[in-house]
mmCIF file of C-alpha atoms in Angstrom:
data_model
loop_
_atom_site.group_PDB
_atom_site.id
_atom_site.type_symbol
_atom_site.label_atom_id
_atom_site.label_comp_id
_atom_site.label_asym_id
_atom_site.label_seq_id
_atom_site.Cartn_x
_atom_site.Cartn_y
_atom_site.Cartn_z
ATOM 1 C CA MET A 612 -36.758 32.719 -17.657
ATOM 2 C CA THR A 613 -33.113 32.483 -16.490
ATOM 3 C CA SER A 614 -31.584 28.942 -16.175
ATOM 4 C CA ASN A 615 -29.410 28.148 -13.370
ATOM 5 C CA THR A 616 -28.070 25.146 -14.913
ATOM 6 C CA THR A 617 -24.249 25.329 -15.590
ATOM 7 C CA LYS A 618 -22.976 24.012 -18.799
ATOM 8 C CA PRO A 619 -20.525 20.804 -18.876
ATOM 9 C CA SER A 620 -17.750 22.927 -19.955
ATOM 10 C CA GLU A 621 -17.997 25.455 -17.011
ATOM 11 C CA LEU A 622 -17.877 22.579 -14.371
ATOM 12 C CA ARG A 623 -14.363 22.495 -12.553
ATOM 13 C CA THR A 624 -12.840 19.109 -12.741
ATOM 14 C CA LEU A 625 -12.495 17.757 -9.102
ATOM 15 C CA ASP A 626 -8.715 16.819 -8.342
ATOM 16 C CA PRO A 627 -8.463 16.428 -4.281
ATOM 17 C CA VAL A 628 -4.853 15.255 -4.544
ATOM 18 C CA TRP A 629 -3.486 18.467 -6.488
ATOM 19 C CA ASP A 630 -5.804 20.550 -4.297
ATOM 20 C CA ALA A 631 -4.077 19.366 -1.365
ATOM 21 C CA VAL A 632 -0.529 19.952 -3.093
ATOM 22 C CA THR A 633 -1.676 23.398 -4.083
ATOM 23 C CA SER A 634 -2.915 24.292 -0.769
ATOM 24 C CA GLY A 635 0.147 23.041 1.108
ATOM 25 C CA ALA A 636 2.298 25.115 -1.214
ATOM 26 C CA ARG A 637 0.523 28.318 -0.561
ATOM 27 C CA GLN A 638 0.730 27.525 3.276
ATOM 28 C CA VAL A 639 4.616 27.063 2.922
ATOM 29 C CA ALA A 640 4.990 30.211 0.689
ATOM 30 C CA ARG A 641 3.219 32.291 3.133
ATOM 31 C CA VAL A 642 4.926 30.881 6.333
ATOM 32 C CA GLU A 643 8.524 30.382 4.617
ATOM 33 C CA PRO A 644 9.115 33.127 2.110
ATOM 34 C CA SER A 645 12.396 32.008 1.583
ATOM 35 C CA LEU A 646 10.766 28.940 -0.082
ATOM 36 C CA ALA A 647 8.345 30.743 -2.345
ATOM 37 C CA ASN A 648 10.350 30.435 -5.553
ATOM 38 C CA LEU A 649 10.890 26.792 -5.073
ATOM 39 C CA VAL A 650 6.759 26.275 -4.646
ATOM 40 C CA TYR A 651 5.878 28.706 -7.221
ATOM 41 C CA SER A 652 8.256 27.056 -9.824
ATOM 42 C CA ASN A 653 7.357 23.350 -9.026
ATOM 43 C CA VAL A 654 3.865 23.490 -8.009
ATOM 44 C CA LEU A 655 1.832 26.993 -8.113
ATOM 45 C CA ASN A 656 3.018 28.123 -11.881
ATOM 46 C CA HIS A 657 1.816 24.871 -13.299
ATOM 47 C CA PRO A 658 -1.788 24.065 -14.653
ATOM 48 C CA GLY A 659 -2.225 20.495 -13.229
ATOM 49 C CA PHE A 660 -0.650 17.893 -11.308
ATOM 50 C CA GLU A 661 0.723 15.790 -14.175
ATOM 51 C CA HIS A 662 2.463 19.060 -15.686
ATOM 52 C CA ALA A 663 3.948 19.928 -12.255
ATOM 53 C CA LEU A 664 5.196 16.260 -11.609
ATOM 54 C CA ALA A 665 6.976 16.082 -14.761
ATOM 55 C CA HIS A 666 8.576 19.496 -14.110
ATOM 56 C CA ARG A 667 9.730 18.544 -10.519
ATOM 57 C CA LEU A 668 11.196 15.132 -11.378
ATOM 58 C CA ALA A 669 13.108 16.677 -14.507
ATOM 59 C CA GLU A 670 14.596 19.417 -12.176
ATOM 60 C CA ARG A 671 15.630 16.761 -9.819
ATOM 61 C CA LEU A 672 17.148 14.446 -12.645
ATOM 62 C CA ASP A 673 18.773 17.319 -14.678
ATOM 63 C CA HIS A 674 22.287 16.568 -15.518
ATOM 64 C CA ALA A 675 25.090 18.046 -18.252
ATOM 65 C CA ASP A 676 24.546 14.824 -20.262
ATOM 66 C CA VAL A 677 20.705 15.332 -20.496
ATOM 67 C CA SER A 678 18.894 18.199 -19.729
ATOM 68 C CA ALA A 679 15.912 19.145 -17.626
ATOM 69 C CA ASP A 680 14.185 20.306 -20.660
ATOM 70 C CA LEU A 681 14.866 17.126 -22.611
ATOM 71 C CA ILE A 682 13.715 15.021 -19.567
ATOM 72 C CA ARG A 683 10.469 16.999 -19.308
ATOM 73 C CA GLN A 684 9.826 16.585 -23.206
ATOM 74 C CA ALA A 685 10.332 12.805 -22.646
ATOM 75 C CA PHE A 686 7.925 12.683 -19.727
ATOM 76 C CA HIS A 687 5.369 14.527 -21.442
ATOM 77 C CA ASP A 688 5.613 12.000 -24.319
ATOM 78 C CA ALA A 689 5.198 9.319 -21.678
ATOM 79 C CA LEU A 690 2.315 10.852 -20.423
ATOM 80 C CA ALA A 691 0.771 10.933 -23.948
ATOM 81 C CA PHE A 692 1.629 7.247 -24.481
ATOM 82 C CA ARG A 693 0.240 5.881 -20.922
ATOM 83 C CA PRO A 694 -1.950 8.703 -19.583
ATOM 84 C CA GLU A 695 -2.665 6.214 -16.593
ATOM 85 C CA ILE A 696 0.382 7.555 -15.102
ATOM 86 C CA GLY A 697 -1.382 10.635 -13.685
ATOM 87 C CA ALA A 698 -4.011 8.545 -11.786
ATOM 88 C CA GLU A 699 -1.305 5.989 -10.324
ATOM 89 C CA SER A 700 0.652 8.768 -9.138
ATOM 90 C CA ARG A 701 -1.992 10.637 -7.502
ATOM 91 C CA ALA A 702 -2.707 7.144 -5.764
ATOM 92 C CA ASP A 703 0.755 6.863 -4.575
ATOM 93 C CA LEU A 704 0.854 10.227 -3.077
ATOM 94 C CA ALA A 705 -2.521 9.679 -1.093
ATOM 95 C CA ALA A 706 -1.026 6.301 0.085
ATOM 96 C CA THR A 707 2.178 7.853 1.381
ATOM 97 C CA LEU A 708 0.041 10.469 3.146
ATOM 98 C CA GLU A 709 -2.321 7.981 4.755
ATOM 99 C CA ARG A 710 0.419 5.442 5.797
ATOM 100 C CA ASP A 711 3.407 7.599 6.779
ATOM 101 C CA PRO A 712 3.021 9.345 10.173
ATOM 102 C CA ALA A 713 5.968 11.419 9.528
ATOM 103 C CA LEU A 714 4.137 12.966 6.494
ATOM 104 C CA HIS A 715 1.770 15.865 7.294
ATOM 105 C CA LYS A 716 1.228 17.812 4.062
ATOM 106 C CA ALA A 717 0.716 16.445 0.368
ATOM 107 C CA VAL A 718 3.303 19.006 -0.813
ATOM 108 C CA ASP A 719 5.902 17.889 1.305
ATOM 109 C CA CYS A 720 5.876 14.326 -0.471
ATOM 110 C CA PHE A 721 5.325 16.072 -3.864
ATOM 111 C CA LEU A 722 8.369 18.316 -3.268
ATOM 112 C CA TYR A 723 10.937 16.315 -0.968
ATOM 113 C CA PHE A 724 10.126 12.680 -0.596
ATOM 114 C CA LYS A 725 12.733 10.791 -2.691
ATOM 115 C CA GLY A 726 11.007 7.269 -2.428
ATOM 116 C CA TYR A 727 7.845 8.989 -4.136
ATOM 117 C CA HIS A 728 9.938 10.650 -6.820
ATOM 118 C CA ALA A 729 11.855 7.206 -7.314
ATOM 119 C CA ILE A 730 8.543 5.535 -7.903
ATOM 120 C CA GLN A 731 7.136 8.181 -10.194
ATOM 121 C CA THR A 732 10.261 8.220 -12.175
ATOM 122 C CA HIS A 733 9.984 4.613 -12.785
ATOM 123 C CA ARG A 734 6.286 5.023 -14.068
ATOM 124 C CA PHE A 735 7.669 7.392 -16.771
ATOM 125 C CA THR A 736 10.766 5.218 -17.539
ATOM 126 C CA HIS A 737 8.443 2.126 -17.902
ATOM 127 C CA ALA A 738 6.289 3.893 -20.376
ATOM 128 C CA LEU A 739 9.048 5.102 -22.520
ATOM 129 C CA TRP A 740 10.296 1.140 -22.131
ATOM 130 C CA LEU A 741 6.936 0.039 -23.415
ATOM 131 C CA ALA A 742 7.111 2.724 -26.276
ATOM 132 C CA GLY A 743 10.341 1.427 -27.667
ATOM 133 C CA ARG A 744 12.781 4.203 -26.079
ATOM 134 C CA LYS A 745 14.805 1.667 -24.189
ATOM 135 C CA ASP A 746 17.814 3.635 -24.287
ATOM 136 C CA PHE A 747 16.362 6.694 -22.878
ATOM 137 C CA ALA A 748 14.776 4.589 -20.086
ATOM 138 C CA LEU A 749 17.988 2.954 -18.958
ATOM 139 C CA TYR A 750 19.632 6.579 -18.874
ATOM 140 C CA LEU A 751 16.871 7.697 -16.454
ATOM 141 C CA GLN A 752 17.243 4.551 -14.451
ATOM 142 C CA SER A 753 20.785 5.544 -14.108
ATOM 143 C CA ARG A 754 20.231 8.726 -13.080
ATOM 144 C CA SER A 755 17.226 7.990 -10.572
ATOM 145 C CA SER A 756 19.748 5.496 -9.054
ATOM 146 C CA ALA A 757 22.266 8.166 -8.652
ATOM 147 C CA VAL A 758 19.929 10.750 -7.287
ATOM 148 C CA PHE A 759 17.544 8.737 -5.170
ATOM 149 C CA GLN A 760 19.580 5.727 -4.206
ATOM 150 C CA VAL A 761 16.791 3.466 -5.847
ATOM 151 C CA ASP A 762 17.486 1.057 -8.695
ATOM 152 C CA ILE A 763 14.452 -0.141 -10.554
ATOM 153 C CA ASN A 764 14.650 -1.693 -14.036
ATOM 154 C CA PRO A 765 12.548 0.114 -16.500
ATOM 155 C CA ALA A 766 10.744 -3.109 -17.414
ATOM 156 C CA ALA A 767 9.477 -4.099 -13.881
ATOM 157 C CA ARG A 768 5.932 -3.669 -13.356
ATOM 158 C CA ILE A 769 4.530 -1.610 -10.406
ATOM 159 C CA GLY A 770 0.935 -1.095 -9.387
ATOM 160 C CA ARG A 771 -0.749 1.962 -7.643
ATOM 161 C CA GLY A 772 -0.898 3.044 -4.145
ATOM 162 C CA ILE A 773 2.728 2.302 -3.498
ATOM 163 C CA MET A 774 4.519 3.819 -0.324
ATOM 164 C CA LEU A 775 8.403 3.603 -0.628
ATOM 165 C CA ASP A 776 9.422 4.956 2.610
ATOM 166 C CA HIS A 777 12.920 6.547 3.122
ATOM 167 C CA ALA A 778 13.797 4.303 0.043
ATOM 168 C CA THR A 779 17.495 4.335 0.063
ATOM 169 C CA GLY A 780 19.023 0.961 -1.103
ATOM 170 C CA PHE A 781 15.676 -0.271 -2.752
ATOM 171 C CA VAL A 782 16.360 -2.351 -5.842
ATOM 172 C CA VAL A 783 13.874 -4.191 -8.383
ATOM 173 C CA GLY A 784 14.795 -6.575 -10.912
ATOM 174 C CA GLU A 785 13.782 -6.821 -14.559
ATOM 175 C CA THR A 786 11.199 -9.464 -14.242
ATOM 176 C CA ALA A 787 9.579 -8.302 -11.053
ATOM 177 C CA THR A 788 5.999 -7.241 -10.307
ATOM 178 C CA ILE A 789 4.521 -5.393 -7.381
ATOM 179 C CA GLY A 790 0.879 -5.243 -6.961
ATOM 180 C CA ASP A 791 -1.347 -2.431 -5.724
ATOM 181 C CA ASN A 792 -1.449 -0.750 -2.077
ATOM 182 C CA VAL A 793 2.145 -2.065 -1.310
ATOM 183 C CA SER A 794 4.224 -0.536 1.327
ATOM 184 C CA ILE A 795 8.070 -0.821 1.100
ATOM 185 C CA LEU A 796 10.831 0.281 3.455
ATOM 186 C CA GLN A 797 14.459 1.206 2.878
ATOM 187 C CA GLY A 798 17.113 -1.388 1.737
ATOM 188 C CA VAL A 799 14.672 -3.904 0.217
ATOM 189 C CA THR A 800 15.894 -6.213 -2.697
ATOM 190 C CA LEU A 801 13.458 -8.024 -5.039
ATOM 191 C CA GLY A 802 16.281 -9.881 -6.726
ATOM 192 C CA GLY A 803 17.065 -12.792 -8.970
ATOM 193 C CA THR A 804 18.944 -16.003 -8.826
ATOM 194 C CA GLY A 805 21.555 -16.849 -11.298
ATOM 195 C CA LYS A 806 21.878 -15.502 -14.960
ATOM 196 C CA SER A 807 18.717 -17.039 -16.281
ATOM 197 C CA GLU A 808 17.193 -14.649 -19.000
ATOM 198 C CA GLU A 809 13.613 -15.983 -18.284
ATOM 199 C CA ASP A 810 11.346 -14.805 -15.421
ATOM 200 C CA ARG A 811 13.584 -14.689 -12.407
ATOM 201 C CA HIS A 812 12.349 -12.080 -10.124
ATOM 202 C CA PRO A 813 9.541 -11.965 -7.083
ATOM 203 C CA LYS A 814 5.773 -11.315 -7.687
ATOM 204 C CA ILE A 815 4.369 -9.156 -4.984
ATOM 205 C CA GLY A 816 0.808 -9.260 -4.389
ATOM 206 C CA ASN A 817 -1.621 -6.561 -3.436
ATOM 207 C CA GLY A 818 -1.370 -5.172 0.074
ATOM 208 C CA VAL A 819 1.969 -6.476 0.906
ATOM 209 C CA LEU A 820 4.134 -4.775 3.658
ATOM 210 C CA ILE A 821 8.277 -5.578 3.221
ATOM 211 C CA GLY A 822 10.258 -4.364 6.229
ATOM 212 C CA ALA A 823 13.356 -2.605 6.062
ATOM 213 C CA GLY A 824 16.712 -4.579 4.727
ATOM 214 C CA ALA A 825 14.199 -7.723 3.482
ATOM 215 C CA ILE A 826 15.546 -9.674 0.490
ATOM 216 C CA VAL A 827 13.371 -11.612 -1.840
ATOM 217 C CA LEU A 828 14.925 -13.612 -4.352
ATOM 218 C CA GLY A 829 13.877 -15.493 -7.128
ATOM 219 C CA ASN A 830 10.692 -16.208 -9.292
ATOM 220 C CA ILE A 831 8.412 -16.850 -6.172
ATOM 221 C CA LYS A 832 5.188 -15.102 -5.198
ATOM 222 C CA VAL A 833 4.375 -13.237 -2.091
ATOM 223 C CA GLY A 834 0.598 -13.485 -1.387
ATOM 224 C CA GLU A 835 -1.890 -10.882 -0.805
ATOM 225 C CA CYS A 836 -1.656 -8.781 2.507
ATOM 226 C CA ALA A 837 1.565 -10.783 3.641
ATOM 227 C CA ARG A 838 4.398 -9.328 6.123
ATOM 228 C CA ILE A 839 7.790 -9.773 5.545
ATOM 229 C CA GLY A 840 9.768 -8.898 8.627
ATOM 230 C CA ALA A 841 12.890 -6.377 8.535
ATOM 231 C CA GLY A 842 16.123 -8.107 7.448
ATOM 232 C CA SER A 843 14.518 -11.495 6.589
ATOM 233 C CA VAL A 844 15.558 -13.414 3.401
ATOM 234 C CA VAL A 845 12.781 -14.904 1.436
ATOM 235 C CA VAL A 846 13.518 -17.926 -1.054
ATOM 236 C CA LYS A 847 10.106 -19.694 -0.943
ATOM 237 C CA GLU A 848 6.559 -18.688 -1.684
ATOM 238 C CA VAL A 849 4.879 -16.748 1.110
ATOM 239 C CA PRO A 850 1.026 -17.666 1.387
ATOM 240 C CA PRO A 851 -1.479 -14.794 1.767
ATOM 241 C CA ARG A 852 -2.091 -12.886 5.046
ATOM 242 C CA VAL A 853 0.738 -14.328 6.846
ATOM 243 C CA THR A 854 3.850 -12.921 8.349
ATOM 244 C CA VAL A 855 7.502 -14.382 7.646
ATOM 245 C CA ALA A 856 10.629 -13.503 9.471
ATOM 246 C CA GLY A 857 14.258 -14.684 9.650
ATOM 247 C CA VAL A 858 16.837 -15.939 7.593
ATOM 248 C CA PRO A 859 15.773 -17.916 5.908
ATOM 249 C CA ALA A 860 12.177 -16.604 6.258
ATOM 250 C CA ARG A 861 9.628 -18.729 7.836
ATOM 251 C CA ILE A 862 5.925 -18.084 9.183
ATOM 252 C CA ILE A 863 5.738 -16.817 12.528
#
């Protein structure tokens, strides 16, 4: 009697985010042959999401000072130290695809979106920072700032499901934290006050939306699901589930 039972080793691991990226890459290669080398070298020639992500970021951060090969190796070391990076990066891509009306294919975010690339670069640099490779982490912070126009201190802690839209001018200080499912537009600053070496940067709760050009200063908490209007300056704690706007920001 023949059994139809499939052995566990024969089961295909489900990875819908990676499937969406590879499906989009094949479509790009089919309809725009001039981009075929780009999508094959950065997506289709790789065995999985993490491997392709490390390759794409390293290619973008490549410089005569430190080659893409050395950066890729550091990223693989970071993945070994903190494998959660893979799940977090997938959540960020899914969040961007869900919340950004200008994004229609997962592969576009994976290949081109500098906000996505900047957040993923931070995930790797943060892992290297935690692993004691602070000099390399600081170098990558500098390269990310130059390439993506985004400056995130390697020590800052960022949750998953982050959408960083447009990204240019986003600045995050050393002791800042950002929760899960946060949406941030361009020109946002999460900054400190004074030269205190203690905890001096904002704590952004889950589900917060921060509008373009907003500035949040000091060790203050922005409550869950709060909204900060574009161009606002926030210097006091923001309660959960309210909208604040203005200079200084007030509840509206």
